[in-house]
Tab-separated table of C-alpha atoms and ligand atoms in Angstrom:
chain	number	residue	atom	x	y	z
E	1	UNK	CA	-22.524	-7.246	-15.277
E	2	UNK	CA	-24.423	-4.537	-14.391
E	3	UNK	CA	-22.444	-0.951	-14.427
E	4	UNK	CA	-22.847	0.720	-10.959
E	5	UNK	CA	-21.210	4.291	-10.115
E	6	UNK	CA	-18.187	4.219	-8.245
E	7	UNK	CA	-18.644	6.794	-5.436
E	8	UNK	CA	-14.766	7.586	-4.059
E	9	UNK	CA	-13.856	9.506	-1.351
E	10	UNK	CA	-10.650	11.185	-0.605
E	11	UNK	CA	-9.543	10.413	3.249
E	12	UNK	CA	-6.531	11.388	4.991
E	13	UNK	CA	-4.987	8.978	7.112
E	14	UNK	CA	-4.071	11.175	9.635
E	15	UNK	CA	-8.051	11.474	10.909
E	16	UNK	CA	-9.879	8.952	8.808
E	17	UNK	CA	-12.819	8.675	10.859
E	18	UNK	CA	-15.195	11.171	8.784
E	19	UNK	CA	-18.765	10.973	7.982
E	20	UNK	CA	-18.096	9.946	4.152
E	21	UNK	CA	-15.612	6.702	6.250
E	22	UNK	CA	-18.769	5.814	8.272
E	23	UNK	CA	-20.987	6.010	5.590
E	24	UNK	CA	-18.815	3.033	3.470
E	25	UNK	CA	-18.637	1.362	6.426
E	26	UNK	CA	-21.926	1.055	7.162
E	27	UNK	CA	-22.576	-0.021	3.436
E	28	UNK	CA	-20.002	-2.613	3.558
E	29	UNK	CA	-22.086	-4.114	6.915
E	30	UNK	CA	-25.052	-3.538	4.826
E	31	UNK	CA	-23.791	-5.713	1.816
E	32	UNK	CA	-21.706	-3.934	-0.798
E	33	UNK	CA	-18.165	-3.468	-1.934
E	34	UNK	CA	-15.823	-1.479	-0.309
E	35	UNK	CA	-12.075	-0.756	-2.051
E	36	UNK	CA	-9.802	0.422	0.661
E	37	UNK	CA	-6.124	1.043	1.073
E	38	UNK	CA	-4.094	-0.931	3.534
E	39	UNK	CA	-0.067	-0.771	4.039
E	40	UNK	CA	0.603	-3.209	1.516
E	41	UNK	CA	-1.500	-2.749	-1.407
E	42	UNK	CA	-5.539	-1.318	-2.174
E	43	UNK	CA	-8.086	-3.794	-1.037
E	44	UNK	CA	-11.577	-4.876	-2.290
E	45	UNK	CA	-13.717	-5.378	1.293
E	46	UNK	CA	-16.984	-7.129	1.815
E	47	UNK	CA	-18.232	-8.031	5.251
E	48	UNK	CA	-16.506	-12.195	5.579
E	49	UNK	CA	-19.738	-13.196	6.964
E	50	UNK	CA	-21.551	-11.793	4.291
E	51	UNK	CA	-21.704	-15.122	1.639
E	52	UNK	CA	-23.634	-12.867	-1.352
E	53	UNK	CA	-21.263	-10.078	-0.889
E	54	UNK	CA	-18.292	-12.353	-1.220
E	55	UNK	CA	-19.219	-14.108	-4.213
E	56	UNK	CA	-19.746	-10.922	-5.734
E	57	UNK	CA	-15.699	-9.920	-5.015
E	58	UNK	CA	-15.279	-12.880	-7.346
E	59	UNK	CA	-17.451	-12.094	-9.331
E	60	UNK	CA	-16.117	-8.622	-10.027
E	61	UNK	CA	-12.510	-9.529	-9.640
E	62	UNK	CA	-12.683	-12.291	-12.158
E	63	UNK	CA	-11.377	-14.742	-9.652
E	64	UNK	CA	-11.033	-18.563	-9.661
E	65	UNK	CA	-13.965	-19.844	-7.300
E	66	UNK	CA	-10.998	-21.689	-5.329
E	67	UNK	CA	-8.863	-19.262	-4.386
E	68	UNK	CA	-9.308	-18.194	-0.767
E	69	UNK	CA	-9.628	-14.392	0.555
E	70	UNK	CA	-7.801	-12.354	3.851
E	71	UNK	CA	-10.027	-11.563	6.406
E	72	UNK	CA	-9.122	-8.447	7.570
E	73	UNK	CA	-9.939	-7.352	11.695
E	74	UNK	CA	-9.048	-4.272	13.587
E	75	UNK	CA	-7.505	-6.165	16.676
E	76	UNK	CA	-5.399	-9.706	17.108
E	77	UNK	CA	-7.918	-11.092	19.312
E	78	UNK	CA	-10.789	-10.635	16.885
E	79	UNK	CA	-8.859	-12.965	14.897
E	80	UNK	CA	-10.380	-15.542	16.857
E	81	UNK	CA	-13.718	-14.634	15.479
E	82	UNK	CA	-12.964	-15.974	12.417
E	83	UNK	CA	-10.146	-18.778	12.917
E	84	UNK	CA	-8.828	-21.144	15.978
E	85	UNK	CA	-5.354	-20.967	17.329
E	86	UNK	CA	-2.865	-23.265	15.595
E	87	UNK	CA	-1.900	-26.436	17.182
E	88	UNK	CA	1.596	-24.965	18.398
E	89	UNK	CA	-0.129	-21.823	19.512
E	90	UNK	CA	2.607	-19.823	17.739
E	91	UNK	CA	0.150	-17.336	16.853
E	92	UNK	CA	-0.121	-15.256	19.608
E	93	UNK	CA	3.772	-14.988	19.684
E	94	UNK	CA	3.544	-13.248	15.913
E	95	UNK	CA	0.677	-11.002	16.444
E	96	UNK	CA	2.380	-9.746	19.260
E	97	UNK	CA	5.729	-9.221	16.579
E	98	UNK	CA	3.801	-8.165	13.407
E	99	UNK	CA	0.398	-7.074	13.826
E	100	UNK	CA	-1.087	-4.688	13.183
E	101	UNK	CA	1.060	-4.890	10.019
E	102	UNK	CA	1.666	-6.795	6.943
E	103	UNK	CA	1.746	-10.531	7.628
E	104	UNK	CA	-1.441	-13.008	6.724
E	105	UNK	CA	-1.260	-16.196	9.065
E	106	UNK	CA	-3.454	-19.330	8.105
E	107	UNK	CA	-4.855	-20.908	10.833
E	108	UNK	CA	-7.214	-23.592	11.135
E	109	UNK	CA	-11.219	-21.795	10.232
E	110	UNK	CA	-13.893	-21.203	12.953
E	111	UNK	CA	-16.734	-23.207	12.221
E	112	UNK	CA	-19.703	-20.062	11.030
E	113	UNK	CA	-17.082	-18.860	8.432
E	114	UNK	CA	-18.755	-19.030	5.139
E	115	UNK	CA	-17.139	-21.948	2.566
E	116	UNK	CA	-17.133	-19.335	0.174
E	117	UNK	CA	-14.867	-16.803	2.418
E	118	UNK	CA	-12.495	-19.784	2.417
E	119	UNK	CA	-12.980	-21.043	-0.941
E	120	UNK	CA	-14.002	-24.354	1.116
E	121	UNK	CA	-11.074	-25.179	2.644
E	122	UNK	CA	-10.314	-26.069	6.387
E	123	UNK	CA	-8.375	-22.691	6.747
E	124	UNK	CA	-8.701	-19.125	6.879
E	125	UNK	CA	-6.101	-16.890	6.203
E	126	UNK	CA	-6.478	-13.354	8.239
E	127	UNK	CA	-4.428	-10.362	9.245
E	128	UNK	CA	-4.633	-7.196	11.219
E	129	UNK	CA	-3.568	-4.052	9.050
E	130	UNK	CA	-1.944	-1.252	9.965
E	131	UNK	CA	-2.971	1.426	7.926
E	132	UNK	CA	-5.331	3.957	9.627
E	133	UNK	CA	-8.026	3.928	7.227
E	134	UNK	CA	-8.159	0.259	6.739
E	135	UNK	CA	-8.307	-0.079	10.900
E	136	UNK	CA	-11.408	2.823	10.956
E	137	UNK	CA	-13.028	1.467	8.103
E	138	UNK	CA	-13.017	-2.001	10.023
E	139	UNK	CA	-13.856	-0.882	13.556
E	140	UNK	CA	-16.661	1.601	11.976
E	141	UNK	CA	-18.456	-1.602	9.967
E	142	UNK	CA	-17.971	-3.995	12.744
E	143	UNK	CA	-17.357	-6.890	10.867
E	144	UNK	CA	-14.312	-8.963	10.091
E	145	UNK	CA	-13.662	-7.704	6.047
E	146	UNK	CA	-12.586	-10.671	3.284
E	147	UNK	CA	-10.640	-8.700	1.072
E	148	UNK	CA	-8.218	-9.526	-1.629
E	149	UNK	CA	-5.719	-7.023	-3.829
E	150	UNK	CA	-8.549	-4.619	-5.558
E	151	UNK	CA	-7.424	-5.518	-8.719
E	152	UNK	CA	-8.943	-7.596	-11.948
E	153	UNK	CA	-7.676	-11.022	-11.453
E	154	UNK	CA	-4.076	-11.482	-12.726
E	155	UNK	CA	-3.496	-8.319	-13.251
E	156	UNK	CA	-0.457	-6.379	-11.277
E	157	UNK	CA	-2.139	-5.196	-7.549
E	158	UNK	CA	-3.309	-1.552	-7.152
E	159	UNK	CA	-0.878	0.497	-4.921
E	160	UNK	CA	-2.963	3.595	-5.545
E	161	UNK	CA	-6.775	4.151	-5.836
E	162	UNK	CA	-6.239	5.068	-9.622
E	163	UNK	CA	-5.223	1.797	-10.287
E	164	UNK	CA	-8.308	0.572	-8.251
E	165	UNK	CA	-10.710	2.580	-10.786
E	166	UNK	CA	-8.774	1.633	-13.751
E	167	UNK	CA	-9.541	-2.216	-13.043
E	168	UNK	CA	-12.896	-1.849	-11.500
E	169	UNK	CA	-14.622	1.547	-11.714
E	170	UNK	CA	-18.479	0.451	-11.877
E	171	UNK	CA	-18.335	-2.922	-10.669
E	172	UNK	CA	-17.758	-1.999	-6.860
E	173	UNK	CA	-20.092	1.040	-4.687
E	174	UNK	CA	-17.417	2.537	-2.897
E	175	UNK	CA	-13.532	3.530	-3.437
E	176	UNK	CA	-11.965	5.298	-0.128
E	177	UNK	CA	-8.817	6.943	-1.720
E	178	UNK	CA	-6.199	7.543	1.007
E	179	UNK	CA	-3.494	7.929	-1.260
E	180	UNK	CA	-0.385	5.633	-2.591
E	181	UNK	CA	0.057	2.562	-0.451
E	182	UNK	CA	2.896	2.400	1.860
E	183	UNK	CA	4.868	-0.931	1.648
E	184	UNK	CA	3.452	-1.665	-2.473
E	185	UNK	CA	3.791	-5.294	-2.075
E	186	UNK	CA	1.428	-7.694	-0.363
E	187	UNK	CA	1.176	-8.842	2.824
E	188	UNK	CA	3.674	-12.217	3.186
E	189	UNK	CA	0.888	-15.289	3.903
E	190	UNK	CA	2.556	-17.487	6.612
E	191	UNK	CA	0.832	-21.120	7.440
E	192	UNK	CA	0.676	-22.170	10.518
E	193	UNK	CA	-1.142	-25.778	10.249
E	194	UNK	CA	2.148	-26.732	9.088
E	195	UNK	CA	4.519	-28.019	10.958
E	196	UNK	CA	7.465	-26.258	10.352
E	197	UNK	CA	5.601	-23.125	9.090
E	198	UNK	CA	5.297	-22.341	5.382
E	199	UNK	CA	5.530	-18.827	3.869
E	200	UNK	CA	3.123	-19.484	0.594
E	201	UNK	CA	3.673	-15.726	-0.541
E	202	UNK	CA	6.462	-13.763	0.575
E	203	UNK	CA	5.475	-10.287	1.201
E	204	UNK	CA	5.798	-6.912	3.671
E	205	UNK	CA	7.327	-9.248	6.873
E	206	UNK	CA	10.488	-10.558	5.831
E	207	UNK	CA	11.288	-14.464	5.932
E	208	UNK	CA	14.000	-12.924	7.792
E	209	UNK	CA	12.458	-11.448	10.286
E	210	UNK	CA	9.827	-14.656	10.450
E	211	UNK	CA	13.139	-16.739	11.466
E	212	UNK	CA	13.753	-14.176	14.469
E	213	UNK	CA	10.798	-15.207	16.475
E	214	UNK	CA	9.775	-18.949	14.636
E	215	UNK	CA	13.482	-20.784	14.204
E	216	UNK	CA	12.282	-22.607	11.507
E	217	UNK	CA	10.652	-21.618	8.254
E	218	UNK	CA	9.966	-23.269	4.864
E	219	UNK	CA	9.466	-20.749	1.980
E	220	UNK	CA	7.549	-22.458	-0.796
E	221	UNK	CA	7.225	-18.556	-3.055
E	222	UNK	CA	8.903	-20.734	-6.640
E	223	UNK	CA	5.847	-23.402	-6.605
E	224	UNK	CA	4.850	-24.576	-10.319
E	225	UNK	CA	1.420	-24.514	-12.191
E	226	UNK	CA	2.260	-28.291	-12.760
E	227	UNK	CA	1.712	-30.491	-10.325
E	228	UNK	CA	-0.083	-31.768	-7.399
E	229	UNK	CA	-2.849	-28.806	-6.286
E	230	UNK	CA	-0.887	-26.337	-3.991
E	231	UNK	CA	-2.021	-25.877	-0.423
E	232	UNK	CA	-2.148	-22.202	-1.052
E	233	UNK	CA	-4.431	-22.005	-3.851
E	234	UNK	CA	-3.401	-18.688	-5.395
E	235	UNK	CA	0.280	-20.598	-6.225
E	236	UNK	CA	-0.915	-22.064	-9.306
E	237	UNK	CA	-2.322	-18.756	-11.168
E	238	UNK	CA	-0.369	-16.443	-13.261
E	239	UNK	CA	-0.387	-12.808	-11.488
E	240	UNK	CA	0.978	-9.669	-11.952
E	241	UNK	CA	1.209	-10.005	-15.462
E	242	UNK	CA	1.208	-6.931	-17.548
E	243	UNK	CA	-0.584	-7.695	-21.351
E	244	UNK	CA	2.998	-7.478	-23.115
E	245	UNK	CA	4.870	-10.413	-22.626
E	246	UNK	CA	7.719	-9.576	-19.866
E	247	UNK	CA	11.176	-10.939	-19.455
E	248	UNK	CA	13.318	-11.246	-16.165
E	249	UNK	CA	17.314	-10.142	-16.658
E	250	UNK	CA	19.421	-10.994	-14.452
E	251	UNK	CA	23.052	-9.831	-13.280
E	252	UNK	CA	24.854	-7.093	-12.333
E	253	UNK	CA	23.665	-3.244	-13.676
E	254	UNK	CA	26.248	-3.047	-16.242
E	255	UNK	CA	25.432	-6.594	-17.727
E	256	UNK	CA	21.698	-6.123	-17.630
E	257	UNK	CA	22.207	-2.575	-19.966
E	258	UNK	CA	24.427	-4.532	-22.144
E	259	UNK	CA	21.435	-6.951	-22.689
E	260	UNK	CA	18.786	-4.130	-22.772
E	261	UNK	CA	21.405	-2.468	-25.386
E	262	UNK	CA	21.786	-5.229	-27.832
E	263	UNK	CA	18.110	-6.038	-27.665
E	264	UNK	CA	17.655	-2.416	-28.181
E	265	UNK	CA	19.470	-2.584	-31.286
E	266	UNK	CA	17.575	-5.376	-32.767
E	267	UNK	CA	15.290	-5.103	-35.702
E	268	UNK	CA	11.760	-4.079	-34.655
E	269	UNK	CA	9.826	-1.232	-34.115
E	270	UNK	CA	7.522	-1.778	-31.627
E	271	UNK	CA	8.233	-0.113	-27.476
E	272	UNK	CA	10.234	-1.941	-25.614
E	273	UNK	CA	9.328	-1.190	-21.618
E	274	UNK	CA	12.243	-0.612	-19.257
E	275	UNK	CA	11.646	-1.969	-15.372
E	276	UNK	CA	15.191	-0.796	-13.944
E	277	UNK	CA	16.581	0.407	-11.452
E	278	UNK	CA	18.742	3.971	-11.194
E	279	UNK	CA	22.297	2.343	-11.599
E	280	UNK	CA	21.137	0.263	-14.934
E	281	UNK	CA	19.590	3.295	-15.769
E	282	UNK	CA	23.180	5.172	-15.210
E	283	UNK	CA	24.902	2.045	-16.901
E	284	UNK	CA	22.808	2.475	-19.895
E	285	UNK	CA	23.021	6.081	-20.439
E	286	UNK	CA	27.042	5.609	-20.208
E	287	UNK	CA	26.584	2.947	-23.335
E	288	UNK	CA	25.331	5.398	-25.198
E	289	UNK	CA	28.064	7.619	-24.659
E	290	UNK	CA	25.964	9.955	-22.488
E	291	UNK	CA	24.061	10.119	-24.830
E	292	UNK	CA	19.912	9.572	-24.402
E	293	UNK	CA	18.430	6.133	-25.245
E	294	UNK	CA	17.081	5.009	-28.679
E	295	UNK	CA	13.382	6.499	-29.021
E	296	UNK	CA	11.900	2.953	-29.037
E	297	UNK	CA	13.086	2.297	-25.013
E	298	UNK	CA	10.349	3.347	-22.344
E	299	UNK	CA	12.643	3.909	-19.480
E	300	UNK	CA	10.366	3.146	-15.780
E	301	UNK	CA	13.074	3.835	-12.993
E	302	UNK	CA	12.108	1.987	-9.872
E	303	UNK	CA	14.493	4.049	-7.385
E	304	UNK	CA	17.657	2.056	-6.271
E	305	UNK	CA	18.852	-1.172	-6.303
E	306	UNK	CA	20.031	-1.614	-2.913
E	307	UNK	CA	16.777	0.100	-1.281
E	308	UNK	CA	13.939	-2.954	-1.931
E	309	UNK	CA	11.494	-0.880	0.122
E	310	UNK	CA	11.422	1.981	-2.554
E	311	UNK	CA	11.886	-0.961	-5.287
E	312	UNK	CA	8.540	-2.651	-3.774
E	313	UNK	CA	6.622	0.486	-3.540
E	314	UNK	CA	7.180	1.745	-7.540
E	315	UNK	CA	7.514	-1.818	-8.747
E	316	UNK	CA	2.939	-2.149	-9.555
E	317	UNK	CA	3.172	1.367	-10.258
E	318	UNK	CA	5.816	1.055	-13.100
E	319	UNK	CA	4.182	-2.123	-14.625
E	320	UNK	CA	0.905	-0.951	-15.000
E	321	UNK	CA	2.726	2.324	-16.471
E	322	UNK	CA	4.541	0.267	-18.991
E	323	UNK	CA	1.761	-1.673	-19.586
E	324	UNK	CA	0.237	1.068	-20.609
E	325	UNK	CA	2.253	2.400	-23.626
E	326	UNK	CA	1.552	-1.030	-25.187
E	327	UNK	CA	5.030	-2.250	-25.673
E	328	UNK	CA	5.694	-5.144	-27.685
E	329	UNK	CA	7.835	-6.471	-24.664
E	330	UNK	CA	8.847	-5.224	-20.761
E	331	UNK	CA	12.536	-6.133	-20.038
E	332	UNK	CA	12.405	-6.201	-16.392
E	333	UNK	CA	15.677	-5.893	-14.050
E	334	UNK	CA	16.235	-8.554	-11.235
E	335	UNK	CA	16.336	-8.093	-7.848
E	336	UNK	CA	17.930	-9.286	-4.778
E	337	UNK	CA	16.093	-12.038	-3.198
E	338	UNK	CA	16.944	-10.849	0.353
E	339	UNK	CA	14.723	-8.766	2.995
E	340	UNK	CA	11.731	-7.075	0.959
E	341	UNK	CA	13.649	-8.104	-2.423
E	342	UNK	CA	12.448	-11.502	-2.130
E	343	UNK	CA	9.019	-10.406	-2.264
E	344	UNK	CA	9.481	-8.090	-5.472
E	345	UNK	CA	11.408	-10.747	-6.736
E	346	UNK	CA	8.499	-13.333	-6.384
E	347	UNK	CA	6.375	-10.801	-8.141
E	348	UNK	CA	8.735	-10.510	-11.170
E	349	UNK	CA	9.332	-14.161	-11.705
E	350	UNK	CA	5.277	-14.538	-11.632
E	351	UNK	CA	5.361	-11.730	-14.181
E	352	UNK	CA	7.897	-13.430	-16.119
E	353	UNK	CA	6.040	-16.977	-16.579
E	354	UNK	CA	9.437	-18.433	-16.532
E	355	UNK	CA	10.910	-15.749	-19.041
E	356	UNK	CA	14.131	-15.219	-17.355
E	357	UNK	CA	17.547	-14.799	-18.630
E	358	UNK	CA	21.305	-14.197	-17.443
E	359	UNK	CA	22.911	-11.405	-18.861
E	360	UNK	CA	26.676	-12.031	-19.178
E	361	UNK	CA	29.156	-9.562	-17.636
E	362	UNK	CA	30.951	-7.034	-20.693
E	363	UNK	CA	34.103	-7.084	-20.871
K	401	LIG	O1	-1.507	-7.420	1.517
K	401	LIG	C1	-2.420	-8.198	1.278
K	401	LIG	O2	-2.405	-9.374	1.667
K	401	LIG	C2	-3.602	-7.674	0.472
K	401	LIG	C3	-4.303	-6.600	1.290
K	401	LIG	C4	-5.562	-6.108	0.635
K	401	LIG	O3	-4.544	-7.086	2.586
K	401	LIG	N1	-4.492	-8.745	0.124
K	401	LIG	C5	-4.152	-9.689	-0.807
K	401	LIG	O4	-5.141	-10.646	-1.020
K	401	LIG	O5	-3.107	-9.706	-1.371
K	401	LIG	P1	-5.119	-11.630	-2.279
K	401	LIG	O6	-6.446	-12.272	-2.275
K	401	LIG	O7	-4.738	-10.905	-3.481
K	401	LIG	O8	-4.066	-12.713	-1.904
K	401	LIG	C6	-4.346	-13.665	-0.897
K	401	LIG	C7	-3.394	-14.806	-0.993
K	401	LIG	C8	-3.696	-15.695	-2.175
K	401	LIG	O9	-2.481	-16.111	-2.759
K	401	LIG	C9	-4.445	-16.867	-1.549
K	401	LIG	O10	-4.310	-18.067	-2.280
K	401	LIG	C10	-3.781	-16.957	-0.177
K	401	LIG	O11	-3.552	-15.613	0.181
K	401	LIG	N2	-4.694	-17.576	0.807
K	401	LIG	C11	-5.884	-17.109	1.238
K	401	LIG	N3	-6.448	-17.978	2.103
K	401	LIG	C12	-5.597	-19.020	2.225
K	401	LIG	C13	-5.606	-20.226	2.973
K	401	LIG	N4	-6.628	-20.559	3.747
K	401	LIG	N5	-4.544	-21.058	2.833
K	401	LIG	C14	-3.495	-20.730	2.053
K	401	LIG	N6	-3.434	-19.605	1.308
K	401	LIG	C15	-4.463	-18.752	1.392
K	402	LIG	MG1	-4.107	-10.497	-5.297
């Protein structure tokens, strides 16, 4: 692939609309890639109409051919540009909840969508964000933007524009940096050509607060690689996975730094990464008498346990830190699977490729 330069600008999102803003918008009408933040997570924009500019996301993402983009627009009734309202007509009731904001609904596709938008399905999955540079940049290049995570396919999504140039600094024209992403999880995608809906990806809007205004809700997140192909493509691909092979402990803080402890004191010399929260962290310090940890642990604290929004917004930010030191393994804490939890917990057990264990309570 040929190596382009990366031109980023630094916008503040309390008055994004600056000449440097309109000049990536007006390349991303005019063809190229665009990497901008949005509540949930960094994303990599190309106009949806634009069939060229699209395949070139895959392209540049390293993305399976089949797995469908978001269309992003600036307003819920622009939605319509793009899709058709579902047979139930529930949609209007949830953009009136949750947009602008971080919820993806699948709808049936409006016929002028490009296949490759929709990875040729009879769908299209599209939101309205909230984040104030994601609405300018969308209103300034007048086009509905497909735009997935801005990172390299299967790796952990960027929260912050550094972790948009670390994956793809020279394949896309323009990063807009606007700082470190607000919610740090993704959007939750919601299908509503099902009938009761299906959450495919919990995310930002919790199946919670889905139930308030649907009733009913299926949530499909644990979905196998085996199997029958998935409605919602990206199910069957391993994501968020850090290079070092990761491992899921579960239980209460205590028994996870028992665990983390005796794996600590195992033969080997290689870094072992540390995903925990602050009481595990507090647990672990205790077992060694106060004491500080053995030099091999890399200690990432994600904040605490019963605050998932602080949990979601560290949790990309402290794998691709880990990642980083080149452990030989990341011992990751679980979560709650309640409110935002059950989106960072979806992310972990993707992470974990079924590496998950129960840590016994010490005596
Ligand atoms: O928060 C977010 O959603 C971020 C920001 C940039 O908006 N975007 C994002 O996009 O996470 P991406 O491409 O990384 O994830 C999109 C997910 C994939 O799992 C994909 O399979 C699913 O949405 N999806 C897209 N179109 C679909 C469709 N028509 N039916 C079912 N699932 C769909
Ligand atoms: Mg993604």
């Amino acid at each position: 692939m040929r190596r382009l330069h990366t031109r980023v600008v630094r916008v503040d999102p309390a008055s994004p609309d600056t000449p440097a803003l309109r000049e990536a918008a007006r390349a991303l009408a005019a063809g190229c890639l665009v990497a901008f933040p949005t509540e949930t997570v960094y994303g990599l924009g190309a106009d949806a109409f634009n069939e060229a500019a699209v395949r070139r996301i895959f392209e540049v993402k390293g993305r399976p051919p089949d797995n469908p983009l978001i269309v992003h627009v600036a307003l819920p009734e622009e939605a319509m540009r793009v899709a058709r309202p579902d047979a139930g007509g529930l949609w209007e009731a949830l953009a009136r909840r949750f947009w602008p904001g971080p919820l993806t609904l699948v709808l049936p596709y409006r016929p002028g969508l490009p296949a490759a938008t929709r990875a040729g399905l009879e769908t299209v999955a599209v939101r309205v964000p909230a984040h104030p540079v994601a609405q300018a940049l969308i209103r300034a290049a007048g086009c509905p933007v497909a735009a997935p995570s801005a990172n390299r396919s299967g790796r952990p999504s960027p929260s912050t524009a550094q972790h948009v140039l670390d994956d793809l600094e020279g394949r896309v024209e323009w990063l807009i940096d606007a700082g470190p992403a607000d919610v740090g999880v993704e959007s939750t995608v919601l299908d509503l050509t099902a009938d009761p809906p299906v959450v495919w990806r919990p995310g930002g809007v919790t199946l919670e607060a889905l139930r308030g205004v649907l009733g009913r809700v299926e949530a499909e997140p644990g979905q196998a690689a085996a199997g029958p192909p998935p409605p919602s493509p990206g199910l069957k691909y391993r994501h968020y996975a850090p290079r070092a092979p990761l491992v899921l402990l579960e239980g209460s803080p205590r028994a996870v730094a028992a665990e983390i402890r005796r794996r600590l004191a195992e033969p080997g010399r290689g870094r072992v990464g540390l995903l925990v929260t602050e009481e595990t962290l507090e647990a672990l310090e205790q077992a060694y008498q106060g004491g500080s940890l053995p030099g091999r642990a890399a200690p990432f604290c994600v904040g605490r346990r019963r605050e998932p929004e602080t949990v979601a917004r560290s949790l990309f930010e402290g794998l691709r830190t880990l990642d980083r030191l080149q452990p030989c393994v990341i011992l990751a804490e679980a979560v709650e699977p309640s409110g935002l939890g059950l989106a960072v917990d979806n992310r972990l057990r993707k992470a974990a490729a079924g590496q998950v264990v129960h840590c016994a309570e010490p005596p």
